[in-house]
């Protein structure tokens, strides 16, 4: 059984894992990071999205051994503190971009990657990113509003600030 080192949310973990263990299972079962959800387990729904070296990746399509030595961020690392949400999370909350919340961690991680990129994303890039996530509850409109608000996309559903101010028509 290979020993691997995972750098997860700023902490280093040494783990013995079976060759074929999925990264989702390593995160959820070995490290207790159950915020990374598992839906389809074949790369379609996006619920398992994490950041691997700052790039969004389907953890259900990644073996734990492939992440050896790499830097991983999961949804548990996103909020700056227990009292404060990240702007992406705040926008999801303000725009009612979730209902059951199953799809939400994956969406937050994909939007976080866009939020951190040097070049601000345009509306098409945001929509393209969201097209990689399935949601069974919301009908997507509020998720889209939240994403455009958080990423400061002018000319779309809401104000360009990502500070979580109320905005009209946000899924009420
Ligand atoms: S669980 Fe990974 S994409 Fe659906
Ligand atoms: S909020 Fe329920 S699946 Fe998206």
XYZ file of C-alpha atoms and ligand atoms in Angstrom:
180
model
C 0.000 0.000 0.000
C 1.676 3.263 -1.057
C 2.303 5.990 1.475
C 1.376 9.376 0.159
C 1.510 12.923 1.440
C -1.468 15.158 0.919
C -1.303 18.867 1.667
C -4.906 19.634 2.477
C -6.163 23.041 3.550
C -2.715 23.983 4.794
C -2.068 20.781 6.744
C 0.182 17.899 5.760
C -1.188 14.363 6.034
C 0.717 11.116 5.509
C -1.574 8.286 4.538
C -1.295 4.670 3.491
C -3.846 4.228 0.743
C -4.806 1.441 -1.628
C -3.609 2.060 -5.179
C -7.133 2.553 -6.440
C -8.536 4.680 -3.612
C -10.315 7.740 -4.965
C -9.363 11.158 -3.719
C -12.977 11.665 -2.621
C -12.691 8.642 -0.342
C -9.331 9.738 1.036
C -10.715 13.175 1.848
C -14.028 12.028 3.262
C -13.189 8.735 4.927
C -9.586 9.194 5.952
C -9.514 12.900 6.720
C -13.144 13.439 7.694
C -13.574 16.261 5.180
C -17.136 15.434 4.213
C -17.806 18.821 2.656
C -16.591 17.335 -0.622
C -19.743 15.612 -1.808
C -20.064 12.527 -3.955
C -22.917 12.428 -6.429
C -22.432 10.611 -9.703
C -18.898 9.283 -9.122
C -18.127 9.522 -12.810
C -17.249 13.121 -13.447
C -20.609 14.512 -14.479
C -22.265 16.307 -11.559
C -19.391 18.396 -10.195
C -20.340 17.850 -6.545
C -16.869 16.546 -5.734
C -14.933 19.515 -7.140
C -11.866 20.504 -5.149
C -8.853 22.651 -5.993
C -5.682 20.758 -6.792
C -2.787 23.189 -7.019
C -5.429 25.919 -7.428
C -7.135 24.227 -10.360
C -10.661 22.815 -10.079
C -10.596 19.051 -10.319
C -13.177 16.278 -10.023
C -12.004 14.403 -6.954
C -14.099 11.374 -7.998
C -11.972 11.037 -11.126
C -8.688 11.446 -9.267
C -6.849 8.711 -7.448
C -5.469 9.634 -4.051
C -2.004 8.578 -5.234
C -2.223 11.095 -8.081
C -2.550 13.866 -5.501
C 0.612 12.788 -3.691
C 2.672 15.873 -2.914
C 0.088 18.254 -4.308
C -1.778 21.062 -2.618
C -5.471 20.478 -2.133
C -8.158 22.844 -1.003
C -11.640 21.725 -0.045
C -14.757 23.696 0.805
C -13.836 23.530 4.492
C -11.015 25.990 3.817
C -13.002 28.648 1.998
C -14.558 30.779 4.745
C -12.019 33.123 6.346
C -13.409 32.406 9.825
C -16.339 30.764 11.561
C -18.133 34.096 11.632
C -17.362 35.219 8.094
C -18.153 33.818 4.676
C -16.030 34.130 1.565
C -17.607 36.532 -0.986
C -18.542 33.569 -3.180
C -20.325 31.901 -0.280
C -21.931 35.164 0.750
C -23.285 35.728 -2.731
C -24.706 32.204 -2.810
C -26.420 32.924 0.464
C -27.689 36.358 -0.493
C -29.014 35.232 -3.868
C -30.525 32.035 -2.460
C -28.264 30.026 -4.734
C -28.940 26.790 -2.887
C -31.736 24.705 -1.554
C -30.626 21.286 -0.288
C -27.000 22.358 -0.685
C -25.724 19.085 -2.084
C -24.232 20.664 -5.186
C -23.047 23.792 -3.381
C -19.525 22.854 -2.230
C -18.489 21.894 -5.740
C -19.928 25.069 -7.198
C -18.211 27.175 -4.548
C -14.855 25.582 -5.358
C -15.225 26.180 -9.088
C -16.267 29.788 -8.510
C -13.405 30.250 -6.074
C -10.967 29.301 -8.815
C -12.520 31.943 -11.067
C -12.452 34.454 -8.225
C -8.729 33.944 -7.751
C -7.655 34.066 -11.351
C -5.742 37.149 -12.474
C -8.018 38.031 -15.336
C -11.585 38.585 -14.109
C -13.920 36.110 -15.789
C -16.517 37.296 -18.257
C -20.153 36.163 -18.220
C -19.502 33.411 -20.743
C -16.680 31.948 -18.693
C -18.833 31.981 -15.582
C -21.715 30.307 -17.386
C -19.358 27.768 -18.928
C -18.017 26.946 -15.480
C -21.496 26.548 -14.031
C -22.443 24.262 -16.897
C -20.137 21.706 -15.308
C -22.322 21.463 -12.222
C -25.655 19.730 -11.859
C -28.225 20.983 -9.379
C -31.467 19.130 -8.781
C -33.159 21.881 -6.798
C -32.703 25.453 -7.844
C -33.287 25.723 -11.555
C -29.881 27.458 -11.762
C -31.135 31.020 -11.981
C -30.170 31.963 -8.454
C -26.859 30.135 -8.693
C -26.086 32.104 -11.827
C -27.054 35.344 -10.131
C -24.829 34.521 -7.195
C -21.898 33.664 -9.417
C -22.173 36.831 -11.439
C -22.510 38.900 -8.301
C -19.555 37.300 -6.549
C -17.338 37.607 -9.578
C -18.231 41.210 -10.225
C -19.673 40.598 -13.615
C -21.158 43.870 -14.800
C -24.287 43.867 -16.871
C -25.726 40.717 -15.389
C -28.114 40.009 -12.602
C -26.810 42.202 -9.838
C -24.377 44.756 -8.528
C -20.720 44.157 -9.118
C -19.679 44.129 -5.489
C -18.933 40.843 -3.839
C -19.527 42.086 -0.333
C -22.879 40.425 0.118
C -25.095 43.498 -0.033
C -28.721 42.820 -0.655
C -29.836 43.100 -4.241
C -33.234 43.223 -5.760
C -34.923 40.167 -7.101
C -32.422 37.755 -5.661
C -34.597 34.715 -5.636
C -37.288 36.036 -3.411
S -19.232 12.935 -7.867
Fe -17.571 13.670 -9.009
S -18.454 14.626 -10.715
Fe -20.143 13.724 -9.682
S -29.236 22.876 -4.102
Fe -29.941 20.821 -4.106
S -28.774 19.896 -5.678
Fe -28.270 21.987 -5.838
